[in-house]
Coordinates of C-alpha atoms in Angstrom, one line a residue:
M173 CA 102.9 93.0 -27.0
I174 CA 103.8 93.1 -23.3
A175 CA 104.0 89.8 -21.4
N176 CA 103.3 89.7 -17.7
I177 CA 104.5 87.1 -15.1
Y178 CA 104.4 87.6 -11.3
S179 CA 106.8 86.9 -8.5
A180 CA 107.8 88.5 -5.1
V181 CA 110.7 89.9 -3.2
L182 CA 111.4 89.9 0.5
R183 CA 111.3 93.0 2.6
G184 CA 111.7 92.4 6.3
I185 CA 109.5 89.4 7.2
E186 CA 107.0 90.2 4.5
A187 CA 107.2 89.4 0.8
H188 CA 106.0 92.0 -1.7
P189 CA 104.5 91.1 -5.1
V190 CA 106.5 92.0 -8.2
E191 CA 105.2 92.2 -11.7
I192 CA 107.7 91.2 -14.4
E193 CA 106.9 92.8 -17.8
A194 CA 108.8 91.8 -21.0
Y195 CA 108.6 93.8 -24.2
M196 CA 110.2 92.8 -27.5
H197 CA 111.0 95.2 -30.4
S198 CA 113.5 95.6 -33.2
G199 CA 117.1 96.6 -32.5
I200 CA 120.4 95.2 -31.5
P201 CA 119.8 91.8 -29.9
Q202 CA 120.1 92.2 -26.1
I203 CA 118.2 91.9 -22.9
H204 CA 117.9 95.1 -20.8
V205 CA 116.7 94.7 -17.2
V206 CA 115.2 97.8 -15.5
G207 CA 113.4 98.3 -12.2
L208 CA 116.0 98.7 -9.4
A209 CA 117.5 95.2 -9.8
D210 CA 120.6 94.2 -7.9
Q211 CA 123.6 92.5 -9.5
T212 CA 122.2 89.0 -9.0
V213 CA 119.0 89.9 -10.9
R214 CA 120.9 91.7 -13.7
E215 CA 123.1 88.7 -14.2
A216 CA 120.0 86.5 -14.7
K217 CA 119.7 87.4 -18.3
D218 CA 123.0 85.6 -19.1
R219 CA 122.0 82.5 -17.2
I220 CA 118.6 82.5 -19.0
V221 CA 120.1 82.7 -22.5
A222 CA 122.6 79.9 -21.8
A223 CA 119.8 77.8 -20.3
F224 CA 117.6 78.3 -23.3
Q225 CA 120.4 77.3 -25.7
N226 CA 121.3 74.1 -23.6
R227 CA 117.7 73.1 -23.7
G228 CA 117.4 73.6 -27.5
Y229 CA 115.5 76.8 -27.5
K230 CA 116.5 80.1 -28.9
L231 CA 115.2 83.7 -28.4
P232 CA 114.5 85.8 -31.5
N233 CA 117.3 88.2 -32.6
K234 CA 115.4 91.1 -31.1
K235 CA 115.8 93.6 -28.3
F236 CA 114.1 92.7 -25.0
I237 CA 113.3 95.0 -22.2
V238 CA 112.4 93.4 -18.8
C239 CA 110.8 95.7 -16.3
L240 CA 110.4 94.8 -12.7
N241 CA 107.5 96.6 -11.0
P242 CA 107.2 98.5 -8.7
T243 CA 110.3 100.2 -10.0
D244 CA 111.1 101.9 -6.6
L245 CA 111.4 98.6 -4.7
K246 CA 114.8 97.0 -4.7
K247 CA 114.7 93.5 -6.4
Q248 CA 117.2 90.9 -5.2
G249 CA 117.5 87.2 -5.2
S250 CA 118.1 84.4 -7.8
H251 CA 114.5 83.3 -7.4
L252 CA 113.5 85.9 -10.1
D253 CA 115.3 83.8 -12.8
L254 CA 112.3 81.7 -13.6
P255 CA 109.7 84.4 -13.8
M256 CA 112.0 86.5 -16.0
A257 CA 112.6 83.4 -18.3
L258 CA 108.8 82.9 -18.5
A259 CA 108.2 86.5 -19.4
L260 CA 110.7 86.2 -22.2
M261 CA 109.2 82.9 -23.4
K262 CA 105.8 84.4 -23.4
V263 CA 106.6 87.6 -25.3
S264 CA 108.7 85.8 -27.9
G265 CA 105.9 83.3 -28.6
M266 CA 107.7 80.2 -27.3
I267 CA 104.7 79.6 -25.1
P268 CA 101.1 80.6 -26.0
D269 CA 99.6 83.8 -24.5
F270 CA 97.3 83.1 -21.6
N271 CA 95.1 85.3 -19.4
A272 CA 95.6 83.5 -16.1
R273 CA 97.6 85.3 -13.5
V274 CA 100.7 83.1 -13.3
G275 CA 103.4 83.4 -10.6
A276 CA 106.8 81.8 -10.5
L277 CA 110.0 81.6 -8.4
G278 CA 113.1 79.5 -8.8
A279 CA 116.8 79.9 -9.8
I280 CA 118.0 78.6 -13.2
N281 CA 121.4 77.1 -13.8
L282 CA 123.2 77.0 -17.2
S283 CA 121.8 73.5 -18.0
G284 CA 118.2 74.8 -17.6
D285 CA 117.4 73.1 -14.3
I286 CA 115.1 74.9 -11.8
L287 CA 116.9 75.1 -8.5
E288 CA 115.6 75.9 -5.0
T289 CA 116.3 79.3 -3.5
D290 CA 116.0 80.9 -0.1
H291 CA 112.7 82.4 1.3
T292 CA 110.4 80.0 -0.6
F293 CA 107.9 79.9 2.1
S294 CA 107.3 83.6 2.4
L295 CA 107.4 84.2 -1.3
V296 CA 104.8 81.5 -2.1
E297 CA 102.6 83.0 0.6
S298 CA 102.8 86.4 -1.0
L299 CA 102.0 85.1 -4.5
I300 CA 98.9 83.3 -3.2
Y301 CA 97.7 86.4 -1.4
S302 CA 98.3 88.5 -4.5
G303 CA 95.8 86.4 -6.5
C304 CA 98.0 84.1 -8.6
E305 CA 96.0 81.3 -10.1
Q306 CA 99.0 79.1 -11.0
I307 CA 102.4 79.2 -9.3
L308 CA 105.4 77.5 -10.6
I309 CA 107.9 76.5 -8.0
P310 CA 111.0 74.1 -8.0
E311 CA 110.0 70.5 -7.4
T312 CA 112.3 70.4 -4.4
C313 CA 110.2 73.0 -2.7
M314 CA 106.9 71.2 -3.0
Q315 CA 106.9 70.5 0.7
V316 CA 105.4 74.0 1.1
S317 CA 102.2 72.8 -0.5
R318 CA 101.1 71.3 2.8
F319 CA 100.6 74.7 4.3
F320 CA 98.7 76.0 1.3
P321 CA 96.3 73.2 0.3
E322 CA 94.0 75.4 -1.7
A323 CA 96.8 76.9 -3.8
N324 CA 97.5 75.5 -7.3
L325 CA 101.3 75.0 -7.0
L326 CA 103.0 73.5 -10.1
P327 CA 106.3 71.8 -9.4
V328 CA 108.9 71.9 -12.1
S329 CA 112.5 70.7 -12.3
N330 CA 113.7 72.2 -15.6
L331 CA 112.7 74.5 -18.5
T332 CA 111.5 71.6 -20.6
E333 CA 108.8 70.7 -18.1
V334 CA 107.9 74.4 -17.8
L335 CA 107.4 74.6 -21.6
E336 CA 105.3 71.4 -21.6
L337 CA 103.0 72.6 -18.9
L338 CA 102.4 76.1 -20.3
T339 CA 101.8 74.9 -23.9
L340 CA 98.8 72.8 -22.7
V341 CA 96.8 76.0 -22.1
D342 CA 94.4 75.2 -25.0
D343 CA 93.7 71.7 -23.8
A344 CA 92.5 72.3 -20.3
S345 CA 91.6 68.7 -19.5
H346 CA 95.0 67.3 -20.6
R347 CA 96.7 70.1 -18.8
N348 CA 94.9 69.6 -15.5
T349 CA 95.4 65.8 -15.7
K350 CA 99.2 66.4 -16.2
I351 CA 99.3 68.8 -13.3
S352 CA 97.4 66.5 -11.0
D353 CA 99.8 63.6 -11.9
I354 CA 102.8 65.7 -11.1
Q355 CA 101.4 67.0 -7.9
A356 CA 100.3 63.5 -6.8
T357 CA 103.8 62.2 -7.5
V358 CA 105.5 64.8 -5.4
T359 CA 102.9 64.8 -2.6
N360 CA 103.3 61.0 -2.2
K361 CA 106.9 61.6 -1.3
L362 CA 105.9 63.9 1.6
K363 CA 105.6 62.0 4.8
L364 CA 104.8 63.9 7.9
K365 CA 107.0 63.1 10.9
E366 CA 105.3 61.8 14.0
T367 CA 104.9 64.0 17.0
F368 CA 107.7 63.8 19.6
E369 CA 108.6 64.7 23.1
P370 CA 111.7 67.0 23.4
Y371 CA 113.5 64.9 25.9
T372 CA 113.6 62.1 23.2
L373 CA 115.4 64.4 20.8
F374 CA 118.0 65.6 23.2
P375 CA 118.9 62.5 25.4
H376 CA 122.4 63.9 25.9
L377 CA 120.9 67.0 27.5
D378 CA 119.0 65.3 30.3
Y379 CA 118.6 67.1 33.6
N380 CA 119.2 63.9 35.5
Q381 CA 122.9 64.5 34.7
V382 CA 122.7 67.7 36.9
H383 CA 123.4 66.8 40.6
G384 CA 123.2 69.0 43.6
Q385 CA 121.5 72.0 42.0
E386 CA 117.8 71.1 42.6
L387 CA 116.7 74.6 43.4
A388 CA 118.2 75.9 40.1
K389 CA 116.5 73.1 38.2
R390 CA 113.1 74.0 39.8
A391 CA 113.6 77.6 39.0
M392 CA 114.2 76.6 35.3
M393 CA 111.1 74.5 35.3
I394 CA 109.1 77.5 36.6
A395 CA 110.6 79.8 34.0
I396 CA 109.8 77.6 31.1
A397 CA 106.3 76.7 32.4
G398 CA 105.2 80.3 32.8
H399 CA 107.4 82.3 30.4
H400 CA 109.4 84.0 33.1
H401 CA 113.0 85.4 32.6
L402 CA 115.7 83.7 34.7
L403 CA 119.1 84.8 35.9
L404 CA 121.5 82.1 37.2
Y405 CA 124.2 83.7 39.4
G406 CA 127.2 82.1 41.0
P407 CA 130.9 81.2 40.7
P408 CA 132.3 79.3 37.7
G409 CA 132.1 75.5 37.8
T410 CA 128.8 75.3 39.6
G411 CA 126.7 74.2 36.7
K412 CA 125.0 77.4 35.5
T413 CA 125.7 76.8 31.8
M414 CA 125.0 73.1 32.2
I415 CA 121.6 73.8 33.6
A416 CA 120.7 76.4 31.0
S417 CA 122.0 74.4 28.0
R418 CA 119.6 71.6 28.8
V419 CA 116.5 73.7 28.2
P420 CA 115.8 72.2 24.8
S421 CA 115.0 68.9 26.5
I422 CA 112.0 70.4 28.4
Q423 CA 110.7 73.1 26.0
M424 CA 107.2 72.6 24.8
P425 CA 107.1 71.9 21.0
L426 CA 105.6 74.4 18.7
K427 CA 102.3 73.4 17.1
D428 CA 99.6 74.6 14.7
K429 CA 100.0 78.3 13.8
N430 CA 103.3 78.6 15.8
V431 CA 104.9 76.1 13.4
Y432 CA 103.7 78.3 10.4
E433 CA 105.0 81.3 12.1
R434 CA 108.4 79.7 12.9
L435 CA 108.8 78.4 9.3
K436 CA 108.1 81.9 7.9
L437 CA 110.7 83.4 10.2
L438 CA 113.3 80.8 9.2
S439 CA 112.4 81.2 5.5
C440 CA 112.9 85.0 5.8
A441 CA 116.3 84.4 7.5
G442 CA 117.4 82.2 4.7
H443 CA 117.7 79.1 6.9
K444 CA 117.2 75.6 5.6
I445 CA 113.9 74.4 7.0
D446 CA 112.2 71.1 7.4
M447 CA 108.5 71.3 6.5
E448 CA 107.7 67.6 6.8
T449 CA 106.5 67.9 10.4
E450 CA 103.3 68.9 12.3
V451 CA 105.3 70.0 15.3
M452 CA 108.7 71.6 15.7
P453 CA 111.2 72.0 18.6
A454 CA 111.0 75.3 20.2
P455 CA 114.0 77.5 19.3
F456 CA 117.0 77.8 21.7
R457 CA 119.4 80.5 20.6
S458 CA 122.8 81.0 22.4
P459 CA 124.7 83.9 20.7
H460 CA 128.4 84.6 21.6
S461 CA 129.1 87.5 24.0
G462 CA 130.9 89.4 21.1
I463 CA 127.6 89.7 19.1
S464 CA 126.8 93.1 17.7
L465 CA 123.6 95.1 18.2
S466 CA 122.5 94.5 14.5
A467 CA 123.2 90.8 14.8
M468 CA 121.1 90.6 18.0
L469 CA 118.2 92.7 16.9
G470 CA 118.5 92.6 13.1
G471 CA 118.0 95.3 10.5
M472 CA 121.4 95.7 8.8
Q473 CA 119.8 94.4 5.7
A474 CA 116.2 94.6 4.7
H475 CA 115.6 90.9 5.5
M476 CA 118.2 90.3 8.2
L477 CA 116.6 88.9 11.3
G478 CA 118.5 89.0 14.6
E479 CA 119.0 86.4 17.3
A480 CA 116.1 88.0 19.3
T481 CA 113.7 87.3 16.5
L482 CA 115.1 83.8 15.8
A483 CA 114.4 83.0 19.4
H484 CA 110.7 83.9 19.1
R485 CA 108.5 81.4 21.0
G486 CA 111.6 79.9 22.5
V487 CA 114.6 80.8 24.7
L488 CA 117.4 83.2 24.2
F489 CA 120.4 82.2 26.4
L490 CA 123.1 84.7 27.3
D491 CA 126.0 82.9 28.9
E492 CA 128.1 85.3 31.0
M493 CA 125.8 88.2 30.5
P494 CA 128.1 90.9 31.9
E495 CA 130.6 90.1 29.0
F496 CA 128.0 91.3 26.4
K497 CA 128.2 94.9 25.1
R498 CA 126.1 97.3 27.0
D499 CA 124.2 98.5 23.9
V500 CA 123.3 94.9 23.0
L501 CA 121.9 94.3 26.5
E502 CA 120.0 97.6 26.6
G503 CA 118.6 96.9 23.1
L504 CA 116.9 93.8 24.5
R505 CA 114.8 95.8 27.0
G506 CA 112.2 96.7 24.3
P507 CA 111.6 93.2 23.0
L508 CA 111.4 91.9 26.6
E509 CA 108.7 94.4 27.3
S510 CA 106.7 94.4 24.0
G511 CA 107.6 91.1 22.4
E512 CA 108.6 92.9 19.2
V513 CA 111.7 94.3 17.6
H514 CA 111.2 97.7 15.7
L515 CA 113.5 97.8 12.8
S516 CA 114.0 101.2 11.1
K517 CA 116.1 102.2 8.1
T518 CA 116.0 105.2 5.7
A519 CA 113.5 103.6 3.3
Y520 CA 112.4 100.6 5.4
K521 CA 110.6 100.1 8.7
A522 CA 109.1 97.0 10.2
N523 CA 108.0 95.4 13.4
V524 CA 109.1 91.8 13.7
P525 CA 108.0 89.4 16.5
S526 CA 110.5 88.7 19.3
D527 CA 108.7 87.1 22.2
F528 CA 111.2 84.9 24.0
I529 CA 112.2 83.7 27.5
L530 CA 115.5 85.2 28.5
V531 CA 117.8 82.9 30.4
A532 CA 121.2 84.3 31.5
T533 CA 124.1 83.5 33.7
A534 CA 126.5 85.8 35.5
N535 CA 129.6 85.5 37.7
P536 CA 129.8 87.7 40.9
C537 CA 133.0 89.4 39.7
P538 CA 135.6 89.2 36.9
C539 CA 137.4 86.2 38.5
G540 CA 134.1 84.7 39.5
Y541 CA 134.7 84.0 43.2
N542 CA 133.6 87.1 45.1
G543 CA 131.6 86.2 48.1
F544 CA 132.1 82.4 47.5
S545 CA 135.8 81.7 47.9
D546 CA 139.0 83.3 49.3
R547 CA 140.5 83.0 45.8
C548 CA 138.9 86.2 44.7
N549 CA 141.5 88.9 44.0
C550 CA 139.2 91.5 42.5
N551 CA 138.9 95.0 44.0
E552 CA 135.8 97.1 44.3
R553 CA 136.5 99.0 41.2
D554 CA 136.9 95.8 39.1
I555 CA 133.6 94.5 40.3
Q556 CA 131.8 97.8 39.6
R557 CA 133.3 97.9 36.1
Y558 CA 132.2 94.3 35.5
F559 CA 128.6 95.0 36.4
S560 CA 128.4 98.4 34.8
K561 CA 127.0 96.8 31.6
L562 CA 123.9 95.6 33.6
S563 CA 121.6 98.5 34.2
G564 CA 119.0 98.4 36.9
P565 CA 116.1 98.4 34.4
M566 CA 117.7 95.5 32.6
L567 CA 118.1 93.5 35.8
D568 CA 114.5 94.3 36.7
R569 CA 113.3 92.4 33.7
F570 CA 114.3 89.1 35.3
D571 CA 111.5 87.4 37.2
L572 CA 113.8 84.9 38.9
K573 CA 117.3 85.4 40.3
V574 CA 118.8 82.2 41.5
E575 CA 122.1 81.7 43.2
V576 CA 124.0 78.6 42.0
A577 CA 126.6 77.8 44.7
F578 CA 129.3 75.1 44.8
K579 CA 127.2 72.7 46.9
G580 CA 123.8 73.7 45.5
G581 CA 123.0 75.5 48.8
V582 CA 121.0 78.7 49.2
S583 CA 121.9 81.8 51.2
A584 CA 119.6 83.9 53.2
L585 CA 119.6 87.2 51.4
E586 CA 115.9 88.1 51.7
G587 CA 113.0 85.7 51.9
S588 CA 112.6 82.6 54.0
V589 CA 115.0 79.8 53.2
E590 CA 113.2 77.4 55.4
A591 CA 110.0 78.0 53.4
V592 CA 111.8 77.4 50.1
E593 CA 113.7 74.2 51.2
P594 CA 110.7 71.8 50.7
H595 CA 110.2 73.1 47.2
R596 CA 113.8 72.4 46.4
L597 CA 113.3 68.8 47.5
K598 CA 110.5 68.5 45.0
A599 CA 113.0 68.9 42.1
E600 CA 115.5 66.4 43.6
G601 CA 116.3 63.6 41.2
L602 CA 114.0 64.9 38.4
G603 CA 115.1 64.3 34.9
S604 CA 114.0 66.0 31.7
R605 CA 111.1 63.7 31.2
Q606 CA 109.6 64.4 34.7
M607 CA 110.3 68.1 34.4
Y608 CA 108.7 68.2 30.9
E609 CA 105.6 66.4 32.1
K610 CA 105.1 69.0 34.9
I611 CA 105.7 71.8 32.5
R612 CA 103.1 70.3 30.1
M613 CA 100.6 70.0 32.9
A614 CA 101.1 73.7 33.8
R615 CA 100.9 74.9 30.2
E616 CA 97.6 72.9 29.8
A617 CA 96.2 74.6 32.9
Q618 CA 97.1 78.0 31.5
E619 CA 95.6 77.3 28.1
K620 CA 92.4 76.2 29.7
R621 CA 92.3 79.3 32.0
Y622 CA 93.1 81.8 29.2
N623 CA 91.4 79.9 26.4
S624 CA 94.6 80.5 24.4
A625 CA 97.8 78.6 23.8
E626 CA 99.6 81.9 23.3
M627 CA 99.0 83.6 26.6
L628 CA 101.2 82.5 29.5
N629 CA 101.4 83.6 33.1
G630 CA 104.5 85.8 32.6
Q631 CA 102.7 87.8 29.9
L632 CA 99.7 88.8 32.1
G633 CA 98.9 92.5 32.4
P634 CA 97.6 94.3 35.5
K635 CA 93.9 93.6 34.6
D636 CA 94.7 90.0 33.9
I637 CA 96.4 89.6 37.2
A638 CA 93.3 91.0 39.0
R639 CA 91.1 88.5 37.1
Y640 CA 93.1 85.3 37.1
C641 CA 95.5 85.5 40.1
E642 CA 93.2 84.7 43.0
L643 CA 94.9 84.4 46.4
T644 CA 93.7 82.4 49.3
D645 CA 93.0 84.3 52.6
Q646 CA 96.4 83.3 54.1
A647 CA 98.2 84.5 50.9
E648 CA 96.3 87.8 51.0
K649 CA 97.4 88.4 54.6
W650 CA 101.1 87.5 53.7
A651 CA 101.0 89.7 50.7
A652 CA 99.6 92.6 52.7
M653 CA 102.6 92.3 55.1
H654 CA 105.4 91.7 52.7
L655 CA 104.4 93.1 49.3
R656 CA 102.0 96.0 49.3
V657 CA 103.3 97.8 52.4
R658 CA 106.8 97.7 50.9
S659 CA 105.8 99.8 47.9
G660 CA 108.5 102.3 48.9
E661 CA 111.1 99.7 48.1
D662 CA 109.4 97.5 45.5
S663 CA 108.4 98.7 42.1
L664 CA 104.9 97.9 41.0
R665 CA 106.4 95.7 38.3
N666 CA 108.2 93.6 41.0
Q667 CA 105.0 93.1 42.9
F668 CA 103.1 92.0 39.8
K669 CA 106.1 89.7 38.9
I670 CA 105.9 88.0 42.3
I671 CA 102.2 87.3 41.9
K672 CA 102.7 86.0 38.3
L673 CA 105.5 83.7 39.5
A674 CA 103.2 82.5 42.3
R675 CA 100.5 81.7 39.7
T676 CA 103.0 79.5 37.7
I677 CA 104.2 77.8 40.9
A678 CA 100.5 77.1 41.8
D679 CA 100.0 75.6 38.3
L680 CA 102.9 73.3 38.7
E681 CA 101.3 72.2 42.0
A682 CA 97.9 71.7 40.2
S683 CA 96.4 74.3 42.5
E684 CA 93.5 76.5 41.3
H685 CA 94.3 79.3 43.8
I686 CA 97.6 80.9 44.9
D687 CA 98.5 79.8 48.4
K688 CA 100.8 81.4 51.0
G689 CA 103.6 78.9 50.1
H690 CA 103.5 79.8 46.4
L691 CA 103.9 83.5 47.3
I692 CA 106.8 82.8 49.6
E693 CA 108.7 80.8 47.0
A694 CA 108.0 83.4 44.3
F695 CA 109.1 86.2 46.7
Y696 CA 112.3 84.3 47.4
Y697 CA 113.2 84.0 43.8
N698 CA 112.4 87.6 42.9
R699 CA 114.1 89.3 45.8
R700 CA 117.6 88.0 45.4
K701 CA 120.3 90.5 44.4
L702 CA 123.5 90.2 42.5
T703 CA 125.7 92.4 44.7

């Protein structure tokens, strides 16, 4: 007789079903695990035997072979303890044979308790899609049932409960009643958290604490409202990091399928997740400048997700961007363009989502004062070496480039400062609450226009721009003079970025059409240069 129980293992951000087969025959009593299992899985047999004995159960003095199929897929994770134990119990007759497709996941300690493990969300999803009729999971993981209301999830806390549940196979009514009682008990403990506004979660990160940098605050508001990448540039001590670090207080929370997507990514990354909420704060990731390429993009291990993926649907903040390694910065060019990271190993390839807003800061030179103060002692070679990590294509990914000076002033590089000055005054005195309300209004306008909560202005393609970015007559005349005739200097990408920026500025002003003033402000933000 061969007993079958089902589970899953993680590979990238997708979980793959695994069939656990157990076979018992005469021979020297032992448990032999085959099927490309790692050390953690191979050690499970010792934990299972000790757990059985401490719960008053005993396996027959036979030889057991546990096979993990498919045999060419590497199996890792302590969540395979429970399905392996169930297969041994079934083949040895400790529980009756049953035809239902039963799945399970959970670690087992020496006392026979079922413990929570990582990746529960993704593993349960895989078991459901593989057709499991009953799925045993640790009771502490029952929160996941909210996302799979039609699945028959059976919460268990120890091997005794497992045995009681599975020995009721012949008495269907009794079994279903007991299962319903357990599910109702656990479900009653789940209380969904109420919706929230981000500025209430981060009162210590309010933008009303930022004084004298109103243009930078407005640029940040535009970036978050329309999914535009932003570079804050200026000497140290002017508030660049302070402005960027307050982004969580104005980000739009994740809702509906974005919450599901976020929970799945966090589960794959092995993070502790809170599933008792209908909305989640959008991610804000701020890696250190010494981060490696694999830590930024992921892929060193089959299920290792990088910072770029963990920032999906949120913001990736690079403080002092020239201090990051060149290969790390160049590696971000792909995700910034496609919204995905392409992971590739010898026996493993995957595309993982990585659609984020890039916010970065930079000093004008190694000491930070070039062009802003007489204190600068950097020579031309030092400055060139400092900026050598920032390639032209990488800098071209930024939609907004904003100078953050000591007194919050603006300098006339290219573009009309006089035309931008009124817009700077519109951000004066705004705190996170007021900025968030403006962003929410702009997001609602975009959702109505594109009939999708996923599409934002910064993600429009050339055809979308022609369809949705309608300019007034004055704006058309200004664009003809300052954009299209300068095609020898401006890339087509830059011209499109200016129009998309203007579309977001118009949304913040509750304007259906793009006016001349919107284009001028967008032109000013986009045309600024670092050196």
